[in-house]
Each structure stands twice: as C-alpha cells, then as structure tokens.
Coordinates of C-alpha atoms in Angstrom, one line a residue:
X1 CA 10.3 -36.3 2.6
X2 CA 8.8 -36.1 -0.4
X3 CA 9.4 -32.4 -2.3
X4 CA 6.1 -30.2 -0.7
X5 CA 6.2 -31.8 2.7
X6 CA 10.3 -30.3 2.5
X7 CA 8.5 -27.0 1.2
X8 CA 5.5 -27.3 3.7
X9 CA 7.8 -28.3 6.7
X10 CA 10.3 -25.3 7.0
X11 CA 7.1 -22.7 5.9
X12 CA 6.0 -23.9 9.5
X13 CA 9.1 -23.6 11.2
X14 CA 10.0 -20.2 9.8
X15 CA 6.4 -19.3 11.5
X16 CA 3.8 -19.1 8.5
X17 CA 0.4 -19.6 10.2
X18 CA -1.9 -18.5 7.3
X19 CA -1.6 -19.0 3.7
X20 CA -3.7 -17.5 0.9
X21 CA -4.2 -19.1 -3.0
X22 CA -6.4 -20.6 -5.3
X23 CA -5.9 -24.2 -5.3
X24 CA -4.9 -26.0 -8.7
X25 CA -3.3 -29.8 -9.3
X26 CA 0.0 -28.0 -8.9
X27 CA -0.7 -26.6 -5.6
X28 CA -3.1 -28.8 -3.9
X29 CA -1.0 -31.4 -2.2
X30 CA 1.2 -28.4 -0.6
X31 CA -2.3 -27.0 0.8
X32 CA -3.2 -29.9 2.4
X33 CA 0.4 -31.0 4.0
X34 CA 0.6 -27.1 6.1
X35 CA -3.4 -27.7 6.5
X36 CA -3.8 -30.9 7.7
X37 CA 0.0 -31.5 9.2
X38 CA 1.2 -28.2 9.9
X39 CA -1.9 -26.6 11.3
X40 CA -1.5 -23.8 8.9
X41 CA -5.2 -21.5 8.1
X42 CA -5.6 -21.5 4.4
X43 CA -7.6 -18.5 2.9
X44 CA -8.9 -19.4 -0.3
X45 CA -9.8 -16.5 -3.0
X46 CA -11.9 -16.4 -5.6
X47 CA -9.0 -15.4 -8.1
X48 CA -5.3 -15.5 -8.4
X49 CA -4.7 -11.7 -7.9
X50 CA -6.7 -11.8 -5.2
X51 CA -4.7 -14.1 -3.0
X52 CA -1.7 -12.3 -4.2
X53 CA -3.0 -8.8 -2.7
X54 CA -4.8 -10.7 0.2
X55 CA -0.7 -11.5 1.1
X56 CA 0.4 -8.7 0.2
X57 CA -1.5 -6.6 2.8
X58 CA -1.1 -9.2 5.1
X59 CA 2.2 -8.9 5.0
X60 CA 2.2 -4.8 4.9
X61 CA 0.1 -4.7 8.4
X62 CA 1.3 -7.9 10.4
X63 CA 5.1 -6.9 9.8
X64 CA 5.3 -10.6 8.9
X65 CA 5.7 -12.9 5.7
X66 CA 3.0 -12.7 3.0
X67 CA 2.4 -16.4 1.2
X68 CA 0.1 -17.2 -1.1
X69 CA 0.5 -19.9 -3.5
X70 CA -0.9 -20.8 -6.6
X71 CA -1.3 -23.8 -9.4
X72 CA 0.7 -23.1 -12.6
X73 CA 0.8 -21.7 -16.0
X74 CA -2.1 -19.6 -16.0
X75 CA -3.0 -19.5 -12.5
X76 CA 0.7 -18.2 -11.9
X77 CA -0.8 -15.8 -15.1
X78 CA -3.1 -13.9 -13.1
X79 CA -1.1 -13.2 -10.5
X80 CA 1.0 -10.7 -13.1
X81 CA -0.4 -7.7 -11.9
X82 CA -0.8 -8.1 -8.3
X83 CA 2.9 -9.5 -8.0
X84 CA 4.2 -6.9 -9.9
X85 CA 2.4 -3.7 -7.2
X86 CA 3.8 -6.0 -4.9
X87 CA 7.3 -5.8 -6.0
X88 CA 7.1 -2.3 -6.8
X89 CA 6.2 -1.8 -2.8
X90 CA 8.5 -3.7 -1.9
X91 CA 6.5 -6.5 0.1
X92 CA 7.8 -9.3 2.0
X93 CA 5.9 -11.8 -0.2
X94 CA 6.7 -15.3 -1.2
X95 CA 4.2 -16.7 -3.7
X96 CA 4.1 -20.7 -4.4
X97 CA 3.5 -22.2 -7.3
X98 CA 3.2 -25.1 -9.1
X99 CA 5.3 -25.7 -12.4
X100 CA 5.0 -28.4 -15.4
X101 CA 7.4 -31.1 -15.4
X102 CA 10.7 -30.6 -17.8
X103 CA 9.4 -33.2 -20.4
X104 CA 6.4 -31.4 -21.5
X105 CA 6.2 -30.3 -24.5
X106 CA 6.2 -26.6 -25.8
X107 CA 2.7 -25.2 -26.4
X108 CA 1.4 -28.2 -24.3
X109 CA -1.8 -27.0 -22.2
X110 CA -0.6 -24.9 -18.9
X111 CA 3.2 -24.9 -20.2
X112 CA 4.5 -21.4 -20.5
X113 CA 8.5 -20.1 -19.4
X114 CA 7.3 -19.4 -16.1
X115 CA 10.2 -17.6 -15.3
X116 CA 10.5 -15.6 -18.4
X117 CA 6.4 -14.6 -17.0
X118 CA 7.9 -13.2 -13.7
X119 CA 11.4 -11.3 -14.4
X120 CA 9.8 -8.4 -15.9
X121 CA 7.5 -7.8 -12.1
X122 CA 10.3 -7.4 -10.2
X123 CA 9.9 -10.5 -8.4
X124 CA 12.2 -12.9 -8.4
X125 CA 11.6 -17.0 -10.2
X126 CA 13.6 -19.7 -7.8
X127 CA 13.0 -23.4 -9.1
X128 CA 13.7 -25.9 -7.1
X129 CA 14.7 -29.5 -8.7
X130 CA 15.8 -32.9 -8.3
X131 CA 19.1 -31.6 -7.8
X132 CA 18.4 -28.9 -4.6
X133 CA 18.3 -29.7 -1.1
X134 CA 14.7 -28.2 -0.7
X135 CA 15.0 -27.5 2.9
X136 CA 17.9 -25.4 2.6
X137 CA 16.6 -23.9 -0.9
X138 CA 13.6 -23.2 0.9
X139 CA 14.8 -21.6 4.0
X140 CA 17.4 -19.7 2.3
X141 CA 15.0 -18.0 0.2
X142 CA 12.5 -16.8 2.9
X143 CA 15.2 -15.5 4.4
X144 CA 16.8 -13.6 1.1
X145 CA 12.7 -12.3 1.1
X146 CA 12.9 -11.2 4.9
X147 CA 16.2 -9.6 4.0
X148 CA 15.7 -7.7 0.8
X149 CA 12.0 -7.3 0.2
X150 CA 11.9 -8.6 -2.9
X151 CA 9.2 -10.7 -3.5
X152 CA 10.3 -14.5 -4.8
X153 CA 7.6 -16.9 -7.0
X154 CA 8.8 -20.9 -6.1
X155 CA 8.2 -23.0 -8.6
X156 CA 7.9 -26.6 -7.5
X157 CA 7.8 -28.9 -10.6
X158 CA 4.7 -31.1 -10.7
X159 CA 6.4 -34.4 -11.2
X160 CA 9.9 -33.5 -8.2
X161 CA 7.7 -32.2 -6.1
X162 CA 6.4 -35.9 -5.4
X163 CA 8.9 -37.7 -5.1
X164 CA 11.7 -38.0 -2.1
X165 CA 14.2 -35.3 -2.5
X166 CA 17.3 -34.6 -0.7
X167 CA 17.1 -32.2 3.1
X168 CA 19.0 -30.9 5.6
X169 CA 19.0 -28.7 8.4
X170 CA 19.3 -25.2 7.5
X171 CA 22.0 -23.0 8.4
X172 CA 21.3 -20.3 11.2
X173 CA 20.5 -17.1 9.4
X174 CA 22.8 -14.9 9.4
X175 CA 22.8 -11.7 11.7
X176 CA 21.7 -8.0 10.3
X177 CA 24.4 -5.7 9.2
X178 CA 24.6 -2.2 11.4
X179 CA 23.2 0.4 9.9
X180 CA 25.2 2.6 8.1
X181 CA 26.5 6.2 9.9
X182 CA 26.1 9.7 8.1
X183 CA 29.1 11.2 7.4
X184 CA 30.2 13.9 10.3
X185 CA 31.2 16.3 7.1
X186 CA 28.1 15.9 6.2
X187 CA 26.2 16.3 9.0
X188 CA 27.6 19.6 10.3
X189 CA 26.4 20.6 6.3
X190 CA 23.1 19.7 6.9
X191 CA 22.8 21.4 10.3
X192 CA 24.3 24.5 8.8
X193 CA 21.5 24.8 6.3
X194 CA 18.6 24.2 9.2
X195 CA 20.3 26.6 10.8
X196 CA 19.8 29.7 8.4
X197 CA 16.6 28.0 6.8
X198 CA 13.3 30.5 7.1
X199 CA 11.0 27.6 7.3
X200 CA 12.6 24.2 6.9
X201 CA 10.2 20.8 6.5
X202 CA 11.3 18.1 7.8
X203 CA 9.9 15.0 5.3
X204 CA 9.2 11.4 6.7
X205 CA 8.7 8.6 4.3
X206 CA 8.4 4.9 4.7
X207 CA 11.9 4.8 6.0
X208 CA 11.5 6.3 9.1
X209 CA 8.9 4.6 11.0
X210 CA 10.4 2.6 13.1
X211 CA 11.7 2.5 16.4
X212 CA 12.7 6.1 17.8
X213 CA 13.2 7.8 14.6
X214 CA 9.7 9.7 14.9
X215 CA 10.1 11.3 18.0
X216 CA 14.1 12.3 17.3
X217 CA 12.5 14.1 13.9
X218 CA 9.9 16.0 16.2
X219 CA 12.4 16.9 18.4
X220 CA 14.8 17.9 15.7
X221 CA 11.2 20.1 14.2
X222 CA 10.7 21.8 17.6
X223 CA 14.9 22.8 18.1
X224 CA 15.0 24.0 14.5
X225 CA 11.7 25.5 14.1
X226 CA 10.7 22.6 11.2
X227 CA 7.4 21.8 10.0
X228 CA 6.7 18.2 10.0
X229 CA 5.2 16.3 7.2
X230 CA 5.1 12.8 5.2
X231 CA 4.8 11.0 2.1
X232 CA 1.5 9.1 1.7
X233 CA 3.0 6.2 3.1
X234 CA 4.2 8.0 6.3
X235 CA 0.6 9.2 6.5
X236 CA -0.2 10.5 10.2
X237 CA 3.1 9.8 11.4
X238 CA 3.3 13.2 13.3
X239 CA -0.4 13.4 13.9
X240 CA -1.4 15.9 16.9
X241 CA 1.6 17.6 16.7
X242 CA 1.4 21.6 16.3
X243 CA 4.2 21.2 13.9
X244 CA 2.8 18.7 11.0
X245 CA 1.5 19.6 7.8
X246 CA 0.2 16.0 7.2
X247 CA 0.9 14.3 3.9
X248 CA 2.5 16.6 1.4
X249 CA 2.3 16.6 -2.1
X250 CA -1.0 16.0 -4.1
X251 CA -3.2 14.8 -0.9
X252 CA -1.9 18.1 1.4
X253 CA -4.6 19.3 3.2
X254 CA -6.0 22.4 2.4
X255 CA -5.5 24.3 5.0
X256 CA -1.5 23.7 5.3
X257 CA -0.7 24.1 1.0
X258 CA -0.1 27.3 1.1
X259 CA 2.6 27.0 4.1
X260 CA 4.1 24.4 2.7
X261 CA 4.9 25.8 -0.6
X262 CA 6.6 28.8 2.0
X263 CA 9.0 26.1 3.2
X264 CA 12.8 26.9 2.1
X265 CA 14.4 23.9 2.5
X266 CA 13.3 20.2 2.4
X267 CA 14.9 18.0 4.9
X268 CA 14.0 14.3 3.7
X269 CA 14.3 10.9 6.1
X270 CA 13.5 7.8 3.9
X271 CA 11.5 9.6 1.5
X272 CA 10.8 8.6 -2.1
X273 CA 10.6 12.3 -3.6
X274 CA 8.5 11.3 -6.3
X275 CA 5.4 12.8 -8.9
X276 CA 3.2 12.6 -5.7
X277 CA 5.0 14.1 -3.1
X278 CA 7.0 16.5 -5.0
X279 CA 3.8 17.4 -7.8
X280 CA 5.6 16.7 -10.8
X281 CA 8.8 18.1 -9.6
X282 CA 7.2 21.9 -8.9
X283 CA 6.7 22.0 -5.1
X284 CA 10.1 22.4 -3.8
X285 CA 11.6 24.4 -7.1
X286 CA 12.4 27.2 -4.6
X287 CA 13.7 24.7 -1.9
X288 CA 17.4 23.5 -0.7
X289 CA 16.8 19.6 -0.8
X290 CA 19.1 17.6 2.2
X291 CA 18.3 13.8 1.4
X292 CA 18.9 11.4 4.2
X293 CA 18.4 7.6 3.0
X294 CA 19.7 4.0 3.6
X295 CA 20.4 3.4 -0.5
X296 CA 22.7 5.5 -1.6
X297 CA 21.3 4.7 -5.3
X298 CA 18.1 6.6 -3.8
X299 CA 19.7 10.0 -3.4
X300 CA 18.8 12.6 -6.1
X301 CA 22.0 14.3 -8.1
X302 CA 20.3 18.3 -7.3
X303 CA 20.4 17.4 -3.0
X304 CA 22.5 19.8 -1.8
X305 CA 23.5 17.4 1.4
X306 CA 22.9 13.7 0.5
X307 CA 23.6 11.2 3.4
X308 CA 23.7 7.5 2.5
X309 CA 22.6 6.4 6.1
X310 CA 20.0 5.6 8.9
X311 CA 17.2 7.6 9.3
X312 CA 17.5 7.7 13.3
X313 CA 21.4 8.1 13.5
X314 CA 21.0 11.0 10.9
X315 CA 18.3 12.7 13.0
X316 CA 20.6 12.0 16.4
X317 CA 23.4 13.5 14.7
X318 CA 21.6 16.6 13.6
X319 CA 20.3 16.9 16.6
X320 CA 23.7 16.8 18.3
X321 CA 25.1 19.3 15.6
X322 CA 21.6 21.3 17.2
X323 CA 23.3 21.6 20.7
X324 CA 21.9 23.0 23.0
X325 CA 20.5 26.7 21.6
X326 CA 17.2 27.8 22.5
X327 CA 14.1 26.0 20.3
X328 CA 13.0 28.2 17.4
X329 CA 9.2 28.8 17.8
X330 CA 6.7 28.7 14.5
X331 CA 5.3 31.6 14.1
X332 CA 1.6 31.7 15.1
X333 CA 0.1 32.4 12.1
X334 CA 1.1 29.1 11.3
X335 CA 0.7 27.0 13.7
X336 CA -2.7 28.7 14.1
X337 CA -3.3 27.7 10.4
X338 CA -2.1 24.1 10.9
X339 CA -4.5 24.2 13.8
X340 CA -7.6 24.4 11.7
X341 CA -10.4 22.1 11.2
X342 CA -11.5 20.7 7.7
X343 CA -13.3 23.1 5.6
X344 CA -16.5 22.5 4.6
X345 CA -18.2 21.6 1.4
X346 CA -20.7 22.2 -0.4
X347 CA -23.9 19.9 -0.9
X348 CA -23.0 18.1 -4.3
X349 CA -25.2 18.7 -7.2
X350 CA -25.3 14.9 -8.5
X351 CA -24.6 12.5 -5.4
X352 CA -22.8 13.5 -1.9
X353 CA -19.2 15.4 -2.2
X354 CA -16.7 13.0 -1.7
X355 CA -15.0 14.9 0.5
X356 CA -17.4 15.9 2.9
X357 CA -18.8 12.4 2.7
X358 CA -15.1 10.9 3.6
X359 CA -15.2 13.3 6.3
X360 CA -18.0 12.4 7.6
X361 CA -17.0 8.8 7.6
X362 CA -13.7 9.6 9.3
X363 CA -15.9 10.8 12.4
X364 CA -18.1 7.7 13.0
X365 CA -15.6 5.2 12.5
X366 CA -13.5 3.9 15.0
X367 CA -9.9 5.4 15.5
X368 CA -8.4 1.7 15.4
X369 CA -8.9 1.0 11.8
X370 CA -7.2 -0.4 8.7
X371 CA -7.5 1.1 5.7
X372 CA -7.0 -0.3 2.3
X373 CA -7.3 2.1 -0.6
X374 CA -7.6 0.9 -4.1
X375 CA -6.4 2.8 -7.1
X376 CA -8.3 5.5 -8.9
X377 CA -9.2 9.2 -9.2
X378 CA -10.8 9.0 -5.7
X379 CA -7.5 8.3 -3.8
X380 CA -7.2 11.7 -2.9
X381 CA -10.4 11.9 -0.8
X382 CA -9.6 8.8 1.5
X383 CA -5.8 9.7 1.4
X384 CA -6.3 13.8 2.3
X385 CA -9.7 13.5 4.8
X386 CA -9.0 9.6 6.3
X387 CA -7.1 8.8 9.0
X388 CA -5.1 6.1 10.5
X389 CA -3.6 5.2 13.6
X390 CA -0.1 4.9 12.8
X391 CA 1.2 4.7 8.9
X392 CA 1.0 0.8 9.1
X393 CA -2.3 1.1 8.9
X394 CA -2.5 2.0 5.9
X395 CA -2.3 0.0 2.9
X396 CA -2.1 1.3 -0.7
X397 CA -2.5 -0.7 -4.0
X398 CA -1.6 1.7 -6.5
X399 CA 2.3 0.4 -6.9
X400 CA 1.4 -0.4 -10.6
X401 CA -0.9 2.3 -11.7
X402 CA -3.6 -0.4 -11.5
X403 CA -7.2 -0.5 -10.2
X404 CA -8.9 -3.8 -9.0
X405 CA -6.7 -4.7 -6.2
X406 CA -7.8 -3.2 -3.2
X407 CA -10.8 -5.8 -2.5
X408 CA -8.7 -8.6 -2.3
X409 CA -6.1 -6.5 -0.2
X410 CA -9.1 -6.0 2.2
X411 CA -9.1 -9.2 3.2
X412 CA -5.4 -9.4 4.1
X413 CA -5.3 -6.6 6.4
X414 CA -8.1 -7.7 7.8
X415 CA -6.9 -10.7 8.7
X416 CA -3.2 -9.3 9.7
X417 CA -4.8 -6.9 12.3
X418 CA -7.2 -8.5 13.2
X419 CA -7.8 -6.2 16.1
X420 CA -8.7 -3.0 14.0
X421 CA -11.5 -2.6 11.7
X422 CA -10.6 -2.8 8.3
X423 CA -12.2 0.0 6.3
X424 CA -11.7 -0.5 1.9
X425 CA -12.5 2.6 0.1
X426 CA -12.4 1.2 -3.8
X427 CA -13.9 2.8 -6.9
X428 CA -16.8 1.3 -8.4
X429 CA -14.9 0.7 -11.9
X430 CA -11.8 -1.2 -9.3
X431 CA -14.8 -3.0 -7.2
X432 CA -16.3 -4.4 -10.3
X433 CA -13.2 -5.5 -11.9
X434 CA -12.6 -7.5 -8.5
X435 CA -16.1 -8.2 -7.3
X436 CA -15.5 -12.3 -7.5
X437 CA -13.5 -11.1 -3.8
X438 CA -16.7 -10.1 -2.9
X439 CA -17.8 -13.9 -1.7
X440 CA -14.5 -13.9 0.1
X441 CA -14.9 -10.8 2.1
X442 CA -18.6 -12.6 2.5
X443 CA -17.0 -16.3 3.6
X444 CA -14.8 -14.5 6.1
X445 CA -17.8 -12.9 7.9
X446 CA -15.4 -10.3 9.8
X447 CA -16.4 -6.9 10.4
X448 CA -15.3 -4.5 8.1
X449 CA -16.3 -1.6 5.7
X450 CA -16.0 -1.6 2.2
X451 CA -16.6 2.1 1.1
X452 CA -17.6 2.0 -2.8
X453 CA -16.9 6.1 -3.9
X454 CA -19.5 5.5 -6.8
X455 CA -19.6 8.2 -9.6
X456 CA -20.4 5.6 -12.1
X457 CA -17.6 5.0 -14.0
X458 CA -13.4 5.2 -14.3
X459 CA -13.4 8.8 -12.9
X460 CA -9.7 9.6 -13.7
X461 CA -10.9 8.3 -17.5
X462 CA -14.0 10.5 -17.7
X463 CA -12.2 13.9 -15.6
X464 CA -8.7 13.2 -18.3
X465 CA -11.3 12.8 -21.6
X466 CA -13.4 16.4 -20.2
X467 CA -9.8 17.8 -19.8
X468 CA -9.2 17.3 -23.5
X469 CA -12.2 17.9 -24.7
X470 CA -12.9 14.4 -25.3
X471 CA -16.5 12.7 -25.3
X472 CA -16.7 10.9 -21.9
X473 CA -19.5 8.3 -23.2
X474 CA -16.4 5.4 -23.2
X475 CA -15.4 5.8 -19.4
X476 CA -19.2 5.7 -17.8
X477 CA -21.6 2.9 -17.4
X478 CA -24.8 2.4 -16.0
X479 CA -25.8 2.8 -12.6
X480 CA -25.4 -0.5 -10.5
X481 CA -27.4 -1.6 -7.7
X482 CA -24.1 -2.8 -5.4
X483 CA -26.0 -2.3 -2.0
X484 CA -28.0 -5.4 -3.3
X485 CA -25.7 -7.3 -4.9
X486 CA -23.5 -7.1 -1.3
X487 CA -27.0 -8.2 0.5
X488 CA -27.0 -10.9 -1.6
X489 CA -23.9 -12.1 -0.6
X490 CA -24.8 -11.7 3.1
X491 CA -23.4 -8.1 4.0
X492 CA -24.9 -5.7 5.5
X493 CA -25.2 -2.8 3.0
X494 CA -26.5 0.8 2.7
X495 CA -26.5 3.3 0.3
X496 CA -25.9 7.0 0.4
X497 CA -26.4 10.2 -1.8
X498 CA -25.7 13.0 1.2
X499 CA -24.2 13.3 4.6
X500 CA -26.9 13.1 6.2
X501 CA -27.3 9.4 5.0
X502 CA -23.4 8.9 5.6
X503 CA -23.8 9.8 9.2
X504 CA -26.9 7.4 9.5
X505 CA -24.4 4.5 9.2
X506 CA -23.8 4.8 12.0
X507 CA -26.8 2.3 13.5
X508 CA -25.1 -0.4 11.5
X509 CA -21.1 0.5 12.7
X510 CA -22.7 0.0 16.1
X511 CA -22.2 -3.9 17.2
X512 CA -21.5 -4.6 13.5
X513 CA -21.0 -8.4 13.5
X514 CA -20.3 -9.0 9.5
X515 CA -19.2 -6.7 6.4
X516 CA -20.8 -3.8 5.4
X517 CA -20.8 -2.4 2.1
X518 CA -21.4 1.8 1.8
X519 CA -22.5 2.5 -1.7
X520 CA -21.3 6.2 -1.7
X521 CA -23.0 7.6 -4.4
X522 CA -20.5 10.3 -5.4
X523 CA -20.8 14.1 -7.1
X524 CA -18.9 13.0 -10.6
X525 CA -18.0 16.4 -11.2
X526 CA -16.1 16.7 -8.1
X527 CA -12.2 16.4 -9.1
X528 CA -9.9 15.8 -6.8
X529 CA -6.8 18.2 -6.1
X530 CA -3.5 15.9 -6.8
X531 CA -5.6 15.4 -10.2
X532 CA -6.5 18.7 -11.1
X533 CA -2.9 19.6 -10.9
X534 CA -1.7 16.8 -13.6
X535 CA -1.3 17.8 -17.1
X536 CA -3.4 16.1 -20.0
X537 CA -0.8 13.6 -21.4
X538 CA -2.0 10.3 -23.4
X539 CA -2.4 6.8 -21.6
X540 CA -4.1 5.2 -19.4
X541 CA -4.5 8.0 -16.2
X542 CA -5.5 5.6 -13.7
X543 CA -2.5 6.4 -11.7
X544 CA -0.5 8.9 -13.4
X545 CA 3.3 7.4 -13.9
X546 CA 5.2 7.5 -10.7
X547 CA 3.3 6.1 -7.8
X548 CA 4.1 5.8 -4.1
X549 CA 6.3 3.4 -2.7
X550 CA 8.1 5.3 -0.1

C-alpha cells in the first residue's frame, strides 16, 4: 500500500466513521481513499479551526475519536488555536496533515517546522517516513490518543505518502491498568473530617462521571449530611437531588451561594480546583480541602487529605469507613433554599436580560439537548440558567481563553449525538469571528439552535474598559442584522429584544426541520456574576487566566 491507503486503512479498522477538514493537495488523496474505499462520511468546513473544534466536540459527546485532517503549512496554521483548547481539555483528537517533502527548501511557499508550530499546544507532532511501518505507526498512535488524551497532529510527507511503504499487522493493544486504590490511612482521615464537618460539600468534576461513581457520592452526601455540587464540566451531575447546589464557583446559582460559602469542608472527586470553581482562590478560605484524584501531580500542597486514586473506590471506601450510623439530615432551611425556583428579573432597559431570556429558553427547549457554549462574558448566563441532561452534554470551548470556536464545535456535537438537539449559545463578537461555519451549520441542514447573546460588541472588553474607567468606543460595533444574514443562508431565524419574543420561538422549535438562528438582542449593561467578582487586571479578559478543564 501506498503511504495514505496504510493511514486510511487502519483509521477504518480502529472504527473512524466520520472525518472533518478542509481539503488541501496534502490531504486530498487521504479524503478520498476513507471516502470512496472506506465508506468513511467526510464533513468539510469552511476553515481549519473549524474542523478542528467540529472534532473536537465530536469527540467530547460521542465518547469516541475526534479526526479531522488538514493540508499543510498554513492550513496546519489555522488550526493553532483550536488544537491548542483542545489539548488544554484534554480531547481524544487526532488531527491529519499533510507535510512538505524533506528536500524543500527553507522559506519555500507552505514550508514551515511543522513540529516546532505544534509543541507549544500541547499536542503532540508524529511524522511518519520512508523508514516507519505506517500501519503500526498509525495504530500505535490512536491508541497512545485513546490512552492519554493527548491530542497527536500526523504529518504525512507529501512525496512518502505516495509511494509504497512498509506494513504490518498491528500488535493487539494492550489491556488498561487497574485503577489505583486510596490509601486505608488515608481513608479513615478523610472519613474522620466528614465526620465532625458542620456542612461538608462534596465536589464532582470531570473525573467522576462515569460508571457508578455518581450515585456512591449521593449516597456518601445523604450518610454524611453533604451537599452536592460540580465543577462546570460536571454540570447537572446531581440534578434533582435535594442535596445539590449545582455548579459552584462563578456560575453558582443564586439561590444556593450563600450556603455554599457556609460549607466547612470541601470534599473533591476529580475536580480541577481552579479560578472558576474556587473564585480566585476565596471560596473555600474557611474550608478543610480532602482532594481525591487519579494524578497524583493534580493534588494541591494545602489538602489536608490528598488521595492519589479512583474516584469510585475512594467514594466506596468512605462510604465503608461511614458504616452503618444513622444518615445526617440537612437542615430544612437548606434544603428548602436549594428547593427554590429561579428568581426573577427585571425587564432590561436596552434589549432582553440575558438571564431571564436564557431562562426562558431553558423552558421551551427540549430536555434532550446538546449544548455548545462559546467563550465570552456571556458564559455565565448559559452555564448558571441552561441545563443539560447529563454533563456530556455539555461542551465548552473556552480551554484557551479564546472566543470564535463554539460555531464550528456546534457542528460536531451535533453530529456526535445526533439524537439530541444541539443548542450553540455564542457571542456575537465569537459568531462573527467564525461566521464562514455558518454555511456549514447551513450545508448540514440538521436541527439545531444557535443562540447569538447580542449586546453588540466583546462584552467582557467593554464591562473590563467601564471597570477602569476606560472609554469603551474600541470593544463595540455597530448593530448587525444576523437574523438575515442566517435567512440568507437558508436558516430559520428570529430575533428577539424581550421574553415575550423568546417564548414566541417556540412556533419554530415545533417540527423544526433545519437550523435556527435566535438573535438575542441582549441588555449590555447586564454583567454577569463570575465577572463581576474578577479584579481589573491588564490583558485580554475574554476568559480570565485559568479556565475549566476539569
């Protein structure tokens, strides 16, 4: 075989079905060998980053293997930014590109050090010459991806790539380690602090969502007394349950912040304690801190009780060190608290509040849903007052501090569950730096929402420059007409100023057959809480420093 019919071969025995990328001379002859041989779908984008996020979601909501695959030098280049919020997450990605063969000369058109491009993402650069056994190479990679979560970029040099190179059956992979145990000494520490806590929370991140880990840590909540709550990427996690607080940190809901900040001790499962869930390092000053995590590089130096091991045979354990006393009861001024509904807002004086309008949106739409969020001031609307099924639903761009991404992650998760409807809430500063996606969402004619939470400008730019006084002229533009410009594209569209006009969507959710675009004309003065709390500092604000990954 010659070298992308190796490549293009073991992609469709390890199980890739759909492929997203921009196609390029370096790419092209690998599209069509898993196209027309394979009988892989290929999703063409608009632009490199797209494709990038469109596997990136993919990958986030299917459980599966993101690939996209790109031509070289500078279509690999505009992949930079996507590939690097993908590394930061932690996404099963693989991205494919092409590369210029060895004799080119420096400076030459396309030629660049593609690997010297990539090692400062976090991904990893894997070329594969005359030299490799490219099935092997091949497999051995997707399965170091599968394994680690570390995204890889293949290059496949232009000129290798077609001719015959040397394969071979791949090795079986090898089996997964067993998790590691917590330590009994620790354990019987831990359970000795939940034991003589006043109100202990019980934190889930991203590393305890699977299997039964949830329901141990409710039961653990309702022996010990515990509130439950998340990081963003946990978000819902414990939803119904009289005990949960919902996502804590900057996107807390109202109604629970205050009991929160009563919580004594902080029991963490898989939980990045970062600026986000932690606000900057004040909302658990007054808290013991017992860390439970899988990387031992993850646990903080001030946890009174770390444990370097699994989420669910930590909770089992502690739950075992519980034995069998009587459950303590939360208090019913709490749970009563926890109990109630969202507050309302006021009418805004400039465009709808985006709270109330999020709300709103949350009623109509269907509970089986997506939803992508793109990066901006406005995450804390869609990631307080949105819901989602379960917290692999939920797919957030923001890895990189970047805006822009979430349109081309839109179509990814839409196409990686395809049995929900995907709902995009993006800025209208991140949907115009994307909007070439827009023909994509257009060309895939699925149903889903893209929710546009317009306030005419970079809001976390204009709210930072108020903050210090600053003129905000630089950050705001000019009101644009996107309900058209989606019509034009084929979508349906509709725009709206109130909640009266948000709840009139619903005519168009009903049998909706293709996109539809919500131009959510927003109040700009309207700042939301995990922003308000941040202190001026100089930069770019988009995102703030430490993001979410866990």
């Amino acid at each position: 075989m010659r070298g992308h019919e190796a490549v293009a071969a073991e992609l469709a025995r390890a199980g890739v079905r759909d492929v997203f990328g921009v196609v390029g001379v370096g790419n092209l002859h690998l599209v069509h060998e898993l196209t027309a041989v394979h009988g892989a779908v290929y999703h063409a984008a608009r632009h490199e980053s797209g494709a990038v996020m469109a596997a990136d979601a993919y990958a986030r909501v299917s459980g599966g293997l993101g690939v996209c695959t790109v031509t070289q030098g500078p279509g690999l280049g505009n992949t930079i930014t996507a590939l690097t919020a993908a590394a930061r997450f932690g996404t099963r990605l693989v991205v494919i590109t092409g590369e210029m063969p060895a004799s080119t000369p420096k400076g030459s058109s396309q030629e660049i050090d593609q690997a010297a491009l990539v090692e400062p993402t976090g991904a990893r650069y894997a070329r594969l010459t005359a030299d490799d056994d490219w099935t092997v190479a091949t497999a051995e990679i997707l399965a170091e991806v599968r394994r680690t979560r570390v995204p890889v970029v293949i290059g496949l040099p232009n000129d290798v790539q077609q001719k015959p190179v040397r394969t071979s059956p791949p090795p079986p992979a090898a089996p997964a380690g067993a998790p590691p145990p917590p330590d009994p000494t620790a354990i019987a520490a831990a359970a000795q602090l939940l034991r003589t806590a006043e109100l202990p929370l019980i934190l889930a991140g991203r590393g305890a969502l699977d299997g039964q880990t949830p329901a141990l840590l409710a039961a653990l909540a309702e022996r010990t007394g515990a509130l439950l709550g998340t990081t963003l990427l946990a978000k819902d996690l414990f939803a119904g349950h009289p005990h949960q607080v919902g996502v804590v940190g900057g996107f807390t809901r109202p109604a629970a912040r205050t009991i929160v900040d009563r919580a004594d001790l902080v029991v963490a499962f898989g939980a990045g304690l970062n600026m986000w869930t932690t606000k900057k390092g004040t909302l658990f000053d007054h808290a013991a801190l017992v860390q439970c995590d899988a990387d031992p590089g993850a646990l903080r130096a001030d946890a009174r009780v770390g444990l370097a091991a699994d989420a669910r045979l930590t909770a089992e354990a502690l739950l075992a060190a519980a034995g069998t006393a009587p459950a303590r009861v939360l208090p019913a001024e709490i749970t009563d608290a926890l109990a109630q509904p969202a507050s309302e807002f006021p009418a805004g004086t400039d465009g709808v509040d985006p709270r109330a309008a999020i709300i709103a949106l949350d009623a109509l739409l269907p509970a089986n849903r997506t939803l992508v969020m793109d990066g901006g001031h406005f995450v804390g609307f869609p990631g307080t007052y949105l819901r989602v099924p379960d917290p692999h639903a939920l797919v957030f761009t923001q890895n990189f501090g970047s805006i822009g991404l979430g349109l081309g992650a839109a179509v990814g998760a839409a196409l990686g569950r395809p049995d929900a409807l995907c709902v995009a809430v993006l800025g209208d500063g991140g949907f115009t730096m994307a909007l070439s996606e827009l023909e994509t969402v257009a060309r895939l004619r699925r149903p889903m929402v893209l929710v546009i939470m317009n306030d005419n400008g970079y809001g976390a730019e204009v709210h930072h420059m108020r903050a210090i006084d600053m003129p905000t002229e630089l950050a705001q533009f000019p009101p644009v007409p996107f309900a058209d410009v989606a019509r034009a594209f084929g979508l349906h569209a509709a725009t709206a100023r109130t909640v009266a006009e948000v709840e009139a969507v619903a005519d168009l959710l009903d049998g909706l057959d293709r996109p539809l675009l919500l131009d959510l004309q927003v109040d700009p003065s309207v700042v939301a809480d995990w922003f308000s709390e941040r202190q001026p500092a100089s930069g770019r604000s988009r995102a703030g420093g430490d993001v979410p990954s866990r």
